[in-house]
């Protein structure tokens, strides 16, 4: 089981990786799942747009694309995150870059766990879960 962080076409110097890994592990276990392998790939807008086009047939930019490789109760997947969009959204939502990045990270993990955000009810539940796990992170640090 591993949580790994990669830069695809960007140079994010992610600090606090050990804490983030512990947080992700705790979050997965709290949802009664087993942590397998989760790869976080940090990208540019351009790269993530190509992923959206190629694999999802979406011709628009998102902050995250999650590929779910879960089997049974084991959480596995690749989570692509556009650092540029996260930065822009942090301004838009009036939060720090780090707060927005952490929210997007746990958002991807929650997708792998099985949460969706296709309608308003699901979006509300997803936001509540994000808030819960962001509070957990504060307690871990």
PDB file of N, CA and C in Angstrom, residues 3 35 64 66 76 89 99 104 117 120 139:
ATOM      1  N   UNK A   3       0.880   5.699  -0.986  1.00  0.00           N
ATOM      2  CA  UNK A   3       0.374   6.961  -1.517  1.00  0.00           C
ATOM      3  C   UNK A   3       1.597   7.677  -2.068  1.00  0.00           C
ATOM      4  N   UNK A  35      -6.559   0.753   2.225  1.00  0.00           N
ATOM      5  CA  UNK A  35      -5.731   1.538   1.315  1.00  0.00           C
ATOM      6  C   UNK A  35      -4.882   0.613   0.462  1.00  0.00           C
ATOM      7  N   UNK A  64      -9.543  18.364 -11.371  1.00  0.00           N
ATOM      8  CA  UNK A  64      -9.156  17.004 -11.005  1.00  0.00           C
ATOM      9  C   UNK A  64      -9.783  15.997 -11.963  1.00  0.00           C
ATOM     10  N   UNK A  66     -10.072  11.700 -11.793  1.00  0.00           N
ATOM     11  CA  UNK A  66      -9.788  10.534 -10.969  1.00  0.00           C
ATOM     12  C   UNK A  66     -10.040   9.265 -11.769  1.00  0.00           C
ATOM     13  N   UNK A  76      -7.710   1.947  -4.810  1.00  0.00           N
ATOM     14  CA  UNK A  76      -6.593   2.141  -5.731  1.00  0.00           C
ATOM     15  C   UNK A  76      -7.005   3.152  -6.785  1.00  0.00           C
ATOM     16  N   UNK A  89      -8.690  28.602  -8.402  1.00  0.00           N
ATOM     17  CA  UNK A  89      -9.858  28.378  -7.545  1.00  0.00           C
ATOM     18  C   UNK A  89      -9.627  28.894  -6.125  1.00  0.00           C
ATOM     19  N   UNK A  99      -5.060  25.268   1.312  1.00  0.00           N
ATOM     20  CA  UNK A  99      -6.402  24.791   1.685  1.00  0.00           C
ATOM     21  C   UNK A  99      -7.120  24.202   0.478  1.00  0.00           C
ATOM     22  N   UNK A 104      -8.958  19.487  -2.785  1.00  0.00           N
ATOM     23  CA  UNK A 104      -8.990  18.737  -4.045  1.00  0.00           C
ATOM     24  C   UNK A 104      -8.390  17.343  -3.848  1.00  0.00           C
ATOM     25  N   UNK A 117     -20.500  13.302  -7.112  1.00  0.00           N
ATOM     26  CA  UNK A 117     -20.989  14.677  -6.982  1.00  0.00           C
ATOM     27  C   UNK A 117     -21.736  15.101  -8.236  1.00  0.00           C
ATOM     28  N   UNK A 120     -27.107  17.769  -6.818  1.00  0.00           N
ATOM     29  CA  UNK A 120     -26.982  18.668  -5.662  1.00  0.00           C
ATOM     30  C   UNK A 120     -26.882  17.912  -4.337  1.00  0.00           C
ATOM     31  N   UNK A 139      -6.430  18.115  13.035  1.00  0.00           N
ATOM     32  CA  UNK A 139      -6.203  17.413  14.297  1.00  0.00           C
ATOM     33  C   UNK A 139      -4.956  16.537  14.254  1.00  0.00           C
TER      34      UNK A 139
END
